[in-house]
Every structure is written in C-alpha cells, then in structure tokens.
C-alpha cells in the first residue's frame, strides 16, 4: 500500500511539474508603436448626414427601401445609395500633412455581416440585408479588409487645412431570407493624416 502511495505521489509531482512548465510557456510581450501629432481637426456632417446626439457621431438616414430595389454585393446595385459627406476642418498643425485617410473598424461597430463579411451587420428586425459602403469612386468597399477613403487636405492659411470626404452607404442583400423591419447599424471610423 505504501508503495502505491509513493508512486502516486511521484506521478502527481511529475504532473504538477509538467503543468507548471506549460504555464510558463504562456509568456509574451506587448509591443506598442505609435506617433503623436500636433494636428487639430474637427469632423462635421455635410450633405446627406447630420451631427448625432453624442460627440463624434454622424447620423446617416438610409430611408425606406424596398427589398426589390437592392441586390447582392456582386450585383453592385446602387440606385438606393445614400450619399454621405464629411467636412474635415483642421485649425492647426496641418502644414506637414497632405492627405486624410478614413478607415473603418466594422468589428468594433455592429460587426461584419454573418453571411457576407464585406458588409456591416444590421441591428433590428430586418433580415437578409447588410450595409455596404461606397468609396469615392462609387465602388462597394470590403469592410473586412483594410480599404480606406483617401482625400487630399487643402491648405488653409498658415497651418490649417480642409477636406471634403464624399462616400455613400447602401443596403445590400446578404443571401438570407428577407424579412422587413428596422435595419440599423453603427460603424466606428478613424482619420489618419499623412
């Protein structure tokens, strides 16, 4: 009986040693990279959009759209697209920058559509649809990728600049059975100055 107990104790100690080694292999490090700038810019709604109730929010009215008026991503059916214009007004630190790039972070918004990852997932009762974004060339963007909308900064005075970012949004069928209702969504964006 003592022999069995000793053997179990040795096996248990070996198991703890292996578990301890496995946990030690989970070490890692975070590497942070970034750049600080002194550019000061405000983003406001232009044509086709309105300022939201919270700071930084831009509301886009997609309207009342019939399923018969929209198509799949590959169909590029854009008749019901809502134009969006954002106005960038930089009041300082803009002298060294020539371009503003708008990038979208769908995964931190309402998410990517479950059936078509190029689209933004909608919230609400409607089914069978996602929201697609149109770039400045009126082409649907793949929201799962790294596409940006790049716009030149027009110099204003000594250290200011302005830009007018024009793009659009459109409902796109995702392949699921359609069901009418509210089809909202939200999409965070970041402005990068270069």
XYZ file of N, CA and C in Angstrom:
582
model
N 0.817 -1.181 0.000
C 0.000 0.000 0.000
C 0.866 1.250 0.000
N 1.988 1.223 0.786
C 2.869 2.374 0.830
C 3.522 2.591 -0.526
N 3.862 1.508 -1.198
C 4.493 1.619 -2.493
C 3.571 2.335 -3.491
N 2.312 2.021 -3.507
C 1.336 2.629 -4.379
C 1.189 4.107 -4.067
N 1.163 4.464 -2.828
C 1.038 5.855 -2.411
C 2.238 6.661 -2.879
N 3.434 6.118 -2.715
C 4.653 6.809 -3.158
C 4.613 6.988 -4.675
N 4.216 5.958 -5.395
C 4.145 6.053 -6.856
C 3.156 7.129 -7.286
N 2.009 7.177 -6.640
C 1.010 8.192 -6.964
C 1.534 9.586 -6.639
N 2.251 9.686 -5.528
C 2.810 10.979 -5.143
C 3.838 11.436 -6.177
N 4.647 10.524 -6.669
C 5.652 10.875 -7.690
C 4.964 11.266 -8.989
N 3.941 10.494 -9.392
C 3.196 10.839 -10.605
C 2.520 12.198 -10.446
N 1.936 12.469 -9.294
C 1.278 13.752 -9.052
C 2.293 14.885 -9.111
N 3.488 14.669 -8.523
C 4.533 15.692 -8.549
C 4.996 15.921 -9.988
N 5.121 14.835 -10.763
C 5.530 14.983 -12.163
C 4.466 15.729 -12.954
N 3.232 15.452 -12.694
C 2.133 16.137 -13.368
C 2.130 17.607 -13.040
N 2.378 17.954 -11.783
C 2.416 19.352 -11.388
C 3.601 20.039 -12.058
N 4.704 19.324 -12.171
C 5.884 19.898 -12.814
C 5.597 20.182 -14.287
N 4.941 19.267 -14.968
C 4.596 19.455 -16.373
C 3.610 20.605 -16.519
N 2.623 20.663 -15.625
C 1.645 21.756 -15.688
C 2.329 23.084 -15.448
N 3.262 23.125 -14.520
C 3.992 24.358 -14.244
C 4.802 24.795 -15.443
N 5.393 23.855 -16.146
C 6.172 24.177 -17.333
C 5.262 24.697 -18.440
N 4.093 24.092 -18.603
C 3.160 24.530 -19.640
C 2.712 25.958 -19.372
N 2.453 26.288 -18.121
C 2.021 27.650 -17.802
C 3.136 28.644 -18.074
N 4.361 28.270 -17.826
C 5.484 29.177 -18.042
C 5.656 29.491 -19.523
N 5.191 28.631 -20.406
C 5.329 28.842 -21.846
C 4.335 29.873 -22.364
N 3.415 30.332 -21.534
C 2.407 31.293 -21.959
C 2.855 32.728 -21.794
N 4.136 32.970 -21.635
C 4.638 34.330 -21.504
C 4.657 35.002 -22.861
N 4.654 36.310 -22.855
C 4.716 37.063 -24.106
C 4.994 38.514 -23.797
N 4.872 39.347 -24.802
C 5.066 40.770 -24.568
C 4.184 41.560 -25.517
N 3.825 42.734 -25.096
C 3.088 43.664 -25.930
C 4.083 44.661 -26.481
N 3.995 44.932 -27.742
C 4.863 45.913 -28.374
C 3.970 47.031 -28.906
N 4.129 48.218 -28.366
C 3.309 49.354 -28.766
C 4.082 50.250 -29.714
N 3.438 50.645 -30.799
C 4.027 51.568 -31.765
C 3.017 52.669 -32.017
N 3.473 53.877 -32.215
C 2.556 54.957 -32.500
C 3.310 56.235 -32.778
N 2.570 57.225 -33.185
C 3.135 58.531 -33.470
C 2.208 59.583 -32.907
N 2.772 60.581 -32.303
C 1.984 61.698 -31.797
C 2.080 62.842 -32.793
N 0.984 63.521 -33.006
C 0.970 64.658 -33.923
C 0.415 65.881 -33.205
N 0.588 67.021 -33.825
C 0.017 68.229 -33.251
C -1.107 68.777 -34.123
N -1.634 67.954 -35.035
C -2.716 68.390 -35.903
C -4.025 68.410 -35.118
N -4.797 69.479 -35.311
C -6.073 69.642 -34.623
C -7.163 69.771 -35.670
N -8.032 68.748 -35.753
C -9.083 68.749 -36.773
C -10.429 68.388 -36.151
N -11.478 68.984 -36.697
C -12.852 68.648 -36.327
C -13.508 67.982 -37.522
N -14.374 67.000 -37.254
C -15.116 66.307 -38.291
C -16.583 66.655 -38.088
N -17.239 67.144 -39.143
C -18.650 67.508 -39.051
C -19.406 66.906 -40.226
N -20.705 66.782 -40.048
C -21.559 66.263 -41.109
C -21.722 67.302 -42.198
N -21.703 66.836 -43.437
C -22.008 67.678 -44.588
C -23.295 67.186 -45.216
N -23.417 67.285 -46.525
C -24.612 66.858 -47.243
C -24.863 65.362 -47.031
N -26.127 65.002 -46.840
C -26.514 63.601 -46.704
C -26.323 63.023 -45.316
N -25.865 63.831 -44.362
C -25.633 63.356 -42.995
C -25.990 64.474 -42.030
N -26.074 64.139 -40.757
C -26.325 65.145 -39.721
C -25.537 64.770 -38.481
N -25.204 65.780 -37.686
C -24.484 65.508 -36.448
C -25.378 64.716 -35.507
N -24.798 63.726 -34.828
C -25.544 62.903 -33.884
C -25.685 63.590 -32.535
N -26.328 62.908 -31.603
C -26.533 63.480 -30.277
C -25.283 63.424 -29.420
N -24.387 62.483 -29.687
C -23.144 62.370 -28.931
C -21.979 62.888 -29.760
N -20.980 63.431 -29.096
C -19.810 63.974 -29.757
C -19.166 62.925 -30.658
N -18.895 63.289 -31.895
C -18.249 62.371 -32.832
C -19.198 61.508 -33.630
N -20.480 61.508 -33.307
C -21.447 60.700 -34.047
C -21.971 61.463 -35.254
N -22.112 60.759 -36.359
C -22.682 61.289 -37.588
C -23.855 60.388 -37.961
N -25.036 60.964 -38.110
C -26.222 60.183 -38.476
C -26.387 60.155 -39.989
N -26.713 58.970 -40.519
C -26.974 58.792 -41.945
C -28.367 58.178 -42.077
N -29.262 58.872 -42.775
C -30.616 58.376 -42.991
C -30.627 57.518 -44.250
N -30.826 56.216 -44.081
C -30.830 55.288 -45.215
C -32.182 55.278 -45.929
N -33.200 55.869 -45.338
C -34.522 55.945 -45.955
C -35.309 54.656 -45.841
N -36.468 54.640 -46.492
C -37.310 53.440 -46.574
C -37.039 52.800 -47.927
N -36.489 51.595 -47.911
C -36.045 50.943 -49.134
C -36.737 49.595 -49.283
N -37.182 49.304 -50.488
C -37.806 48.012 -50.781
C -36.727 46.981 -51.095
N -36.944 45.747 -50.639
C -36.010 44.668 -50.957
C -35.848 44.503 -52.473
N -36.895 44.807 -53.227
C -36.822 44.640 -54.687
C -35.868 45.650 -55.337
N -35.470 46.686 -54.608
C -34.587 47.715 -55.152
C -33.117 47.513 -54.795
N -32.796 46.420 -54.094
C -31.401 46.186 -53.705
C -30.942 44.821 -54.223
N -29.643 44.646 -54.333
C -29.097 43.395 -54.850
C -27.991 42.864 -53.954
N -27.335 41.803 -54.406
C -26.192 41.224 -53.705
C -24.967 42.091 -53.943
N -23.892 41.867 -53.192
C -22.652 42.634 -53.313
C -22.146 42.623 -54.761
N -22.139 41.457 -55.386
C -21.617 41.324 -56.752
C -22.496 42.051 -57.773
N -23.768 42.281 -57.452
C -24.671 42.966 -58.377
C -24.348 44.451 -58.499
N -23.715 45.016 -57.463
C -23.343 46.431 -57.460
C -24.558 47.319 -57.774
N -25.714 46.972 -57.192
C -26.963 47.702 -57.419
C -27.004 48.874 -56.434
N -26.793 50.079 -56.943
C -26.537 51.222 -56.074
C -27.579 52.332 -56.164
N -28.710 52.081 -56.807
C -29.707 53.132 -57.018
C -30.236 53.731 -55.717
N -30.270 52.948 -54.651
C -30.837 53.434 -53.389
C -29.765 53.938 -52.417
N -28.547 54.118 -52.904
C -27.446 54.553 -52.027
C -27.709 55.935 -51.438
N -27.305 56.108 -50.212
C -27.394 57.400 -49.523
C -26.025 58.067 -49.573
N -25.926 59.257 -50.190
C -24.643 59.954 -50.211
C -24.298 60.483 -48.824
N -23.016 60.464 -48.503
C -22.533 60.962 -47.208
C -21.373 61.908 -47.484
N -21.397 63.034 -46.817
C -20.293 63.981 -46.927
C -19.838 64.352 -45.519
N -18.546 64.236 -45.281
C -17.963 64.678 -44.019
C -17.023 65.836 -44.311
N -17.058 66.824 -43.426
C -16.211 68.001 -43.569
C -15.132 67.963 -42.506
N -13.882 67.980 -42.948
C -12.739 67.970 -42.043
C -12.172 69.389 -42.024
N -12.090 69.971 -40.839
C -11.577 71.328 -40.690
C -10.427 71.300 -39.687
N -9.205 71.451 -40.175
C -8.012 71.421 -39.337
C -7.575 72.858 -39.065
N -7.465 73.208 -37.801
C -7.147 74.590 -37.435
C -5.693 74.782 -37.033
N -4.948 73.707 -36.921
C -3.541 73.841 -36.557
C -2.781 72.557 -36.770
N -1.487 72.680 -37.041
C -0.618 71.516 -37.181
C -0.743 70.784 -38.490
N -1.428 71.378 -39.486
C -1.701 70.663 -40.727
C -0.669 70.897 -41.814
N 0.292 71.783 -41.595
C 1.246 72.160 -42.645
C 1.993 70.966 -43.235
N 2.321 69.972 -42.441
C 3.119 68.837 -42.924
C 2.289 67.698 -43.492
N 0.963 67.829 -43.477
C 0.102 66.745 -43.948
C -0.562 67.110 -45.262
N -0.706 66.130 -46.145
C -1.310 66.344 -47.458
C -2.590 65.556 -47.680
N -2.801 64.499 -46.880
C -3.922 63.590 -47.111
C -4.557 63.183 -45.789
N -5.873 63.001 -45.810
C -6.570 62.372 -44.690
C -7.130 61.048 -45.216
N -6.883 59.971 -44.474
C -7.379 58.632 -44.825
C -8.402 58.203 -43.792
N -9.592 57.881 -44.255
C -10.668 57.422 -43.380
C -10.703 55.905 -43.441
N -10.492 55.264 -42.279
C -10.566 53.801 -42.234
C -11.674 53.391 -41.276
N -12.261 52.236 -41.548
C -13.444 51.774 -40.826
C -13.108 50.554 -39.987
N -13.741 50.464 -38.817
C -13.482 49.369 -37.883
C -14.814 48.661 -37.602
N -15.287 47.905 -38.583
C -16.602 47.273 -38.504
C -16.730 46.329 -37.308
N -15.649 45.637 -36.980
C -15.716 44.659 -35.885
C -15.982 45.325 -34.535
N -15.659 46.595 -34.403
C -15.932 47.314 -33.157
C -17.271 48.047 -33.212
N -17.937 47.966 -34.348
C -19.261 48.551 -34.502
C -20.323 47.484 -34.330
N -21.309 47.477 -35.219
C -22.325 46.429 -35.131
C -21.809 45.113 -35.698
N -20.570 45.107 -36.226
C -19.909 43.877 -36.651
C -20.028 43.636 -38.144
N -19.321 42.628 -38.607
C -19.420 42.220 -40.001
C -20.631 41.306 -40.159
N -21.290 41.400 -41.305
C -22.453 40.574 -41.577
C -22.055 39.095 -41.517
N -22.876 38.285 -40.900
C -22.564 36.855 -40.725
C -22.474 36.097 -42.042
N -23.227 36.507 -43.058
C -23.255 35.775 -44.325
C -22.391 36.411 -45.404
N -22.099 37.692 -45.283
C -21.256 38.385 -46.259
C -20.349 39.338 -45.494
N -19.120 38.909 -45.247
C -18.188 39.663 -44.401
C -17.722 40.983 -45.018
N -18.105 41.261 -46.239
C -17.772 42.550 -46.846
C -18.725 43.640 -46.367
N -19.827 43.233 -45.721
C -20.890 44.153 -45.309
C -20.909 44.355 -43.803
N -21.522 45.463 -43.387
C -21.765 45.738 -41.974
C -23.041 45.022 -41.549
N -23.001 44.347 -40.406
C -24.178 43.673 -39.859
C -25.205 44.723 -39.439
N -26.468 44.448 -39.704
C -27.527 45.349 -39.266
C -28.114 44.870 -37.947
N -28.661 45.814 -37.217
C -29.393 45.507 -35.993
C -30.849 45.870 -36.245
N -31.754 45.237 -35.567
C -33.177 45.485 -35.776
C -33.855 44.230 -36.280
N -35.125 44.363 -36.635
C -35.950 43.213 -37.001
C -35.720 42.723 -38.428
N -35.158 43.550 -39.298
C -34.984 43.151 -40.703
C -33.960 42.030 -40.825
N -34.192 41.131 -41.754
C -33.271 40.041 -42.062
C -32.972 40.061 -43.556
N -31.834 39.469 -43.915
C -31.493 39.307 -45.320
C -30.729 40.458 -45.922
N -30.242 41.362 -45.085
C -29.590 42.554 -45.608
C -28.435 42.974 -44.713
N -27.407 43.563 -45.330
C -26.321 44.216 -44.617
C -26.171 45.613 -45.187
N -25.242 46.379 -44.641
C -24.992 47.733 -45.137
C -23.622 47.745 -45.806
N -23.604 48.227 -47.031
C -22.356 48.356 -47.771
C -21.936 49.815 -47.842
N -20.630 50.052 -47.881
C -20.108 51.410 -48.048
C -19.555 51.570 -49.456
N -19.778 52.738 -50.017
C -19.271 53.072 -51.344
C -18.115 54.035 -51.186
N -17.015 53.769 -51.859
C -15.881 54.688 -51.788
C -16.124 55.895 -52.699
N -15.145 56.770 -52.787
C -15.280 57.983 -53.587
C -15.473 57.673 -55.071
N -15.077 56.487 -55.531
C -15.264 56.078 -56.931
C -16.585 55.346 -57.133
N -17.444 55.361 -56.120
C -18.765 54.731 -56.161
C -18.687 53.214 -56.314
N -17.657 52.602 -55.717
C -17.491 51.144 -55.708
C -17.704 50.636 -54.281
N -18.352 49.476 -54.162
C -18.553 48.890 -52.844
C -17.208 48.511 -52.224
N -17.057 48.839 -50.955
C -15.828 48.547 -50.220
C -15.982 47.239 -49.455
N -14.899 46.519 -49.279
C -14.877 45.296 -48.477
C -14.547 45.696 -47.042
N -15.548 45.718 -46.172
C -15.345 46.170 -44.786
C -14.531 45.201 -43.950
N -14.281 43.986 -44.457
C -13.440 43.049 -43.714
C -11.964 43.278 -44.014
N -11.676 44.120 -44.982
C -10.290 44.378 -45.384
C -9.760 45.674 -44.792
N -8.770 46.228 -45.451
C -8.091 47.430 -44.971
C -8.299 48.618 -45.892
N -9.394 48.637 -46.637
C -9.635 49.734 -47.567
C -9.857 51.043 -46.817
N -9.395 52.121 -47.426
C -9.585 53.450 -46.852
C -10.160 54.378 -47.913
N -10.689 55.498 -47.465
C -11.087 56.576 -48.371
C -10.068 57.684 -48.154
N -9.261 57.940 -49.171
C -8.186 58.922 -49.083
C -8.612 60.210 -49.778
N -8.436 61.331 -49.075
C -8.851 62.627 -49.586
C -7.744 63.649 -49.365
N -7.457 64.474 -50.374
C -6.419 65.495 -50.181
C -6.846 66.552 -49.163
N -5.880 67.015 -48.392
C -6.095 68.140 -47.477
C -5.756 69.411 -48.247
N -6.683 70.334 -48.302
C -6.479 71.612 -48.982
C -6.008 72.619 -47.937
N -4.819 73.162 -48.132
C -4.223 74.079 -47.150
C -5.080 75.334 -46.998
N -5.228 75.768 -45.750
C -5.990 76.963 -45.404
C -5.132 77.812 -44.470
N -4.660 78.945 -44.918
C -3.839 79.802 -44.074
C -2.480 79.180 -43.818
N -1.867 79.601 -42.717
C -0.503 79.175 -42.399
C -0.436 77.714 -41.980
N -1.331 77.265 -41.120
C -1.200 75.930 -40.530
C -2.508 75.134 -40.532
N -3.495 75.586 -41.301
C -4.777 74.899 -41.342
C -4.975 74.136 -42.641
N -6.044 73.355 -42.691
C -6.385 72.603 -43.905
C -7.837 72.163 -43.821
N -8.388 71.863 -44.972
C -9.757 71.362 -45.044
C -9.822 70.197 -46.012
N -10.804 69.344 -45.803
C -11.065 68.237 -46.732
C -12.561 67.971 -46.741
N -13.022 67.530 -47.883
C -14.416 67.148 -48.046
C -14.417 65.681 -48.452
N -14.855 64.812 -47.552
C -14.844 63.372 -47.808
C -16.232 62.964 -48.292
N -16.303 62.448 -49.505
C -17.575 62.028 -50.089
C -17.566 60.520 -50.311
N -18.597 59.872 -49.806
C -18.756 58.432 -49.983
C -20.238 58.128 -49.852
N -20.616 56.884 -49.655
C -22.031 56.554 -49.565
C -22.268 55.250 -48.826
N -23.536 54.988 -48.577
C -23.956 53.749 -47.913
C -25.182 53.209 -48.643
N -25.283 51.899 -48.706
C -26.390 51.271 -49.416
C -26.710 49.923 -48.762
N -27.989 49.590 -48.732
C -28.376 48.254 -48.277
C -28.005 47.244 -49.361
N -27.511 46.075 -48.921
C -27.092 45.017 -49.841
C -27.640 43.694 -49.312
N -28.220 42.885 -50.197
C -28.729 41.570 -49.789
C -27.556 40.676 -49.384
N -27.758 39.889 -48.303
C -26.682 39.008 -47.842
C -26.941 37.529 -48.142
N -28.054 37.221 -48.793
C -28.344 35.835 -49.170
C -29.337 35.134 -48.262
N -29.644 35.707 -47.110
C -30.617 35.095 -46.199
C -32.037 35.449 -46.655
N -33.005 34.730 -46.137
C -34.403 35.047 -46.411
C -34.697 36.443 -45.890
N -35.367 37.245 -46.699
C -35.624 38.636 -46.317
C -36.834 38.746 -45.409
N -36.737 39.691 -44.487
C -37.815 39.987 -43.554
C -37.785 41.498 -43.311
N -38.884 42.217 -43.563
C -38.863 43.667 -43.410
C -38.771 44.095 -41.946
N -38.329 45.307 -41.743
C -38.210 45.885 -40.404
C -37.052 46.858 -40.348
N -36.738 47.321 -39.159
C -35.625 48.249 -38.969
C -34.313 47.552 -39.323
N -33.426 48.289 -39.998
C -32.104 47.758 -40.373
C -31.082 48.854 -40.102
N -30.686 48.968 -38.850
C -29.744 49.984 -38.409
C -28.357 49.370 -38.287
N -27.379 50.176 -38.020
C -26.017 49.703 -37.789
C -25.156 50.856 -37.335
N -23.983 50.556 -36.801
C -23.040 51.621 -36.450
C -21.631 51.163 -36.781
N -20.832 52.122 -37.249
C -19.534 51.815 -37.810
C -18.505 52.851 -37.356
N -17.655 52.505 -36.396
C -16.602 53.441 -35.986
C -15.608 53.681 -37.122
N -15.032 54.881 -37.140
C -14.014 55.202 -38.130
C -12.885 55.965 -37.463
N -11.733 55.950 -38.121
C -10.550 56.644 -37.651
C -10.021 57.476 -38.803
N -9.595 58.692 -38.496
C -8.972 59.547 -39.501
C -7.462 59.525 -39.299
N -6.722 59.167 -40.322
C -5.259 59.166 -40.290
C -4.778 60.271 -41.223
N -3.822 61.061 -40.746
C -3.301 62.184 -41.524
C -1.883 61.839 -41.988
N -1.613 62.061 -43.275
C -0.321 61.730 -43.846
C 0.200 62.904 -44.660
